[in-house]
C-alpha positions as protocol buffer text, in pm:
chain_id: "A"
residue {
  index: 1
  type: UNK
  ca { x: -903 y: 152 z: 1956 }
}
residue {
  index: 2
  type: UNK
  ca { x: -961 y: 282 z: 1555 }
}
residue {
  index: 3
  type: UNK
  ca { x: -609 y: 363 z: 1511 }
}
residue {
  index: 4
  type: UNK
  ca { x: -469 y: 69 z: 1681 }
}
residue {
  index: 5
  type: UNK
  ca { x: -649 y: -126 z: 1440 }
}
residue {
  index: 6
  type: UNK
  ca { x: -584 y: 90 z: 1126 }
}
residue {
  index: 7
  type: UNK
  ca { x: -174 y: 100 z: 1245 }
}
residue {
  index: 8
  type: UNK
  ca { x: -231 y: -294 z: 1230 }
}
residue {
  index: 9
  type: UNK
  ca { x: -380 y: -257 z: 893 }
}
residue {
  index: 10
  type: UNK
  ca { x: -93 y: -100 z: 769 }
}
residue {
  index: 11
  type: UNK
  ca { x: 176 y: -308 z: 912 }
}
residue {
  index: 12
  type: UNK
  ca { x: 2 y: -589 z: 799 }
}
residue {
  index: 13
  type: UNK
  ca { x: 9 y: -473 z: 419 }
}
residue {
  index: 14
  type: UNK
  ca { x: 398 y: -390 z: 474 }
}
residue {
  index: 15
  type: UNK
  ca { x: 486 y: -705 z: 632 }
}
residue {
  index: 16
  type: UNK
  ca { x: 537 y: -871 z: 264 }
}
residue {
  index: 17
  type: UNK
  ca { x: 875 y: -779 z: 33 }
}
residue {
  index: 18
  type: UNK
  ca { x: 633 y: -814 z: -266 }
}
residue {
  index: 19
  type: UNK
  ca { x: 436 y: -515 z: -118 }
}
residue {
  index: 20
  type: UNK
  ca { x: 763 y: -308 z: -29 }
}
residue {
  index: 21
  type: UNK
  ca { x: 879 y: -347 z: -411 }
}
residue {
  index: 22
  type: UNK
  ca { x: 566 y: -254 z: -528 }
}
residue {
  index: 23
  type: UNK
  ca { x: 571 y: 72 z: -320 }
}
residue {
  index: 24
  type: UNK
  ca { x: 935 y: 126 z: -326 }
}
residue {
  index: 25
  type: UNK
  ca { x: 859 y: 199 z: -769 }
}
residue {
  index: 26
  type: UNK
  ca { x: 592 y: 404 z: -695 }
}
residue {
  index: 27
  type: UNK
  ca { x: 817 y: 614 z: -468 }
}
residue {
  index: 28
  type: UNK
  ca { x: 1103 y: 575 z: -733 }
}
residue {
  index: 29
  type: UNK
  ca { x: 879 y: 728 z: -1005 }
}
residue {
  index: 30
  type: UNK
  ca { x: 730 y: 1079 z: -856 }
}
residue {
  index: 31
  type: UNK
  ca { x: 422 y: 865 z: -629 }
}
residue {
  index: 32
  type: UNK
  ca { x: 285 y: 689 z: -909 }
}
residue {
  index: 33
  type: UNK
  ca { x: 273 y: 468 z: -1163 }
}
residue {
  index: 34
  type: UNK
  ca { x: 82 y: 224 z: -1412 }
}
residue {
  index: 35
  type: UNK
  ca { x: -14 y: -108 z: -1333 }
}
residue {
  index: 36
  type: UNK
  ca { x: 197 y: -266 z: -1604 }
}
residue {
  index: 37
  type: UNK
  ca { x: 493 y: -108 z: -1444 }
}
residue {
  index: 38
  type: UNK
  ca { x: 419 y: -290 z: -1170 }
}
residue {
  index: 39
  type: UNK
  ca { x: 325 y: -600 z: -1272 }
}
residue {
  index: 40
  type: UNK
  ca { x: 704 y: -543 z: -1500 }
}
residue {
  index: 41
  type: UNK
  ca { x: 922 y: -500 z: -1155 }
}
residue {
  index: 42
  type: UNK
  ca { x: 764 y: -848 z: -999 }
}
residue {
  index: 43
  type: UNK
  ca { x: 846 y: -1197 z: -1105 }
}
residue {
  index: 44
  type: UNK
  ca { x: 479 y: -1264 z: -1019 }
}
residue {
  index: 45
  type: UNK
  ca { x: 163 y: -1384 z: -1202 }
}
residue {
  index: 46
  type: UNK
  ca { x: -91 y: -1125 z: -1283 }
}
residue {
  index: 47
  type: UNK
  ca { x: -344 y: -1250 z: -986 }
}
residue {
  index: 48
  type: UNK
  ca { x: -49 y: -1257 z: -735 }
}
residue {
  index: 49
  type: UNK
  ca { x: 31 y: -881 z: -803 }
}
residue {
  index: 50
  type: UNK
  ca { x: -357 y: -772 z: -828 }
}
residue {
  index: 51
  type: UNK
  ca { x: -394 y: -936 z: -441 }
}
residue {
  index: 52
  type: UNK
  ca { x: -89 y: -756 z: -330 }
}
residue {
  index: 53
  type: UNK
  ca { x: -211 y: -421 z: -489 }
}
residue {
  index: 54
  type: UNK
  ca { x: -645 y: -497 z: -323 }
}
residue {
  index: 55
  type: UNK
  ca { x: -383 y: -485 z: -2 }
}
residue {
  index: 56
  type: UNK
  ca { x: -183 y: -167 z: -19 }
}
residue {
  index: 57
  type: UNK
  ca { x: -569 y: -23 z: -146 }
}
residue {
  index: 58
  type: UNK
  ca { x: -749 y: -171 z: 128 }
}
residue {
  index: 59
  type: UNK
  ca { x: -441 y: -35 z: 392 }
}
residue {
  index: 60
  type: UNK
  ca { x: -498 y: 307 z: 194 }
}
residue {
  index: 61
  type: UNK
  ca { x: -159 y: 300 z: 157 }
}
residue {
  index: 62
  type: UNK
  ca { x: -195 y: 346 z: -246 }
}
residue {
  index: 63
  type: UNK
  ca { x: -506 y: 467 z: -453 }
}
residue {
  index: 64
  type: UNK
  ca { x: -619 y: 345 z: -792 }
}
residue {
  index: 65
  type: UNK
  ca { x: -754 y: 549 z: -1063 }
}
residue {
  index: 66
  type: UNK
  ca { x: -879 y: 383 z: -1367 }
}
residue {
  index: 67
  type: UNK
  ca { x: -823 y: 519 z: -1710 }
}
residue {
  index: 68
  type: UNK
  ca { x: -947 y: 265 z: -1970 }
}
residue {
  index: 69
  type: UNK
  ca { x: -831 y: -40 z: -1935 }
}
residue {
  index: 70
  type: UNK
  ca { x: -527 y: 118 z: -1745 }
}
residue {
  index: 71
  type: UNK
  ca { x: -496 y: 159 z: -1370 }
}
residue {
  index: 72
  type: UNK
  ca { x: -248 y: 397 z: -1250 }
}
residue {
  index: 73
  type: UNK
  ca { x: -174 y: 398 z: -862 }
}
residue {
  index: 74
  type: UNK
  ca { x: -66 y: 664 z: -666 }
}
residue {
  index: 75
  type: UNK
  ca { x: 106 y: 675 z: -334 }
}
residue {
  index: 76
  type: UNK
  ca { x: -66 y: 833 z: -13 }
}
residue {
  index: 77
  type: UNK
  ca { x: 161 y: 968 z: 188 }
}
residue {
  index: 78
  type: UNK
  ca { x: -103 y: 1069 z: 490 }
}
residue {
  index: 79
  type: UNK
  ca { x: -97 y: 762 z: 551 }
}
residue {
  index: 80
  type: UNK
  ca { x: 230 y: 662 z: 606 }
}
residue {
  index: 81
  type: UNK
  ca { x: 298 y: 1005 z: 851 }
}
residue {
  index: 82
  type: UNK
  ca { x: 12 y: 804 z: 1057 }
}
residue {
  index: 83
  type: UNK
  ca { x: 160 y: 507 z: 1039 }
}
residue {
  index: 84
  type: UNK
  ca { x: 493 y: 679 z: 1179 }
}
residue {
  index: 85
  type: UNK
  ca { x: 319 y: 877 z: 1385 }
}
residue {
  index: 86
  type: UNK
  ca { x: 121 y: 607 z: 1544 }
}
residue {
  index: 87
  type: UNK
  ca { x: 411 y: 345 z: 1579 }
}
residue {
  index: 88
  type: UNK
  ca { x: 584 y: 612 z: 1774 }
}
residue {
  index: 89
  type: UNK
  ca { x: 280 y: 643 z: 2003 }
}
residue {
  index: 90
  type: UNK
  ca { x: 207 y: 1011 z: 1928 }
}
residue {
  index: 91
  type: UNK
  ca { x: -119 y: 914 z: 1837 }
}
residue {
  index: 92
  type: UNK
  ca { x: -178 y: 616 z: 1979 }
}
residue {
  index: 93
  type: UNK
  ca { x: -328 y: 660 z: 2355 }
}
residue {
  index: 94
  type: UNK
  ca { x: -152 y: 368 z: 2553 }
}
residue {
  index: 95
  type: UNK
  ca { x: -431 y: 225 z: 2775 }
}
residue {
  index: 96
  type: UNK
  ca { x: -397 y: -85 z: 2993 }
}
């Protein structure tokens, strides 16, 4: 029942295009990348790409690593082999 809800977790955070950009740079530049890069590559206010960013974290999807002032976020690519993984039901158990 854990992984059913942690596979809904995930397709929850990449339900939204806003999301899918945001990992879709990260990917584009080696798995990471700085916040302002980000926030650059989205027509979006500041709070708009901070919720969308608390997502992807919360998902574990991305992790955050503060430097400063700076946050740099880094793909986790664990997850997303689960994610696969699970969608395709080879780790899911099916029950009824």
């Amino acid at each position: 029942m854990e992984n059913l809800k942690n596979l809904e977790k995930t397709a929850k955070a990449l339900s939204d295009i806003n999301r899918l950009k945001i990992l879709e740079l990260l990917a584009s530049q080696g798995g990471t990348g700085p916040c302002s890069s980000i926030q650059d590559c989205l027509n979006l206010a500041q709070p708009s790409v901070s919720h969308h960013l608390k997502i992807l974290q919360e998902a574990g999807l991305i992790r955050a690593e503060k430097a400063g002032r700076q946050y740099t976020y880094t793909l986790q690519p664990t997850v997303f082999k689960n994610f696969i993984s699970g969608i395709s039901f080879g780790m899911v158990p099916v029950s009824g």
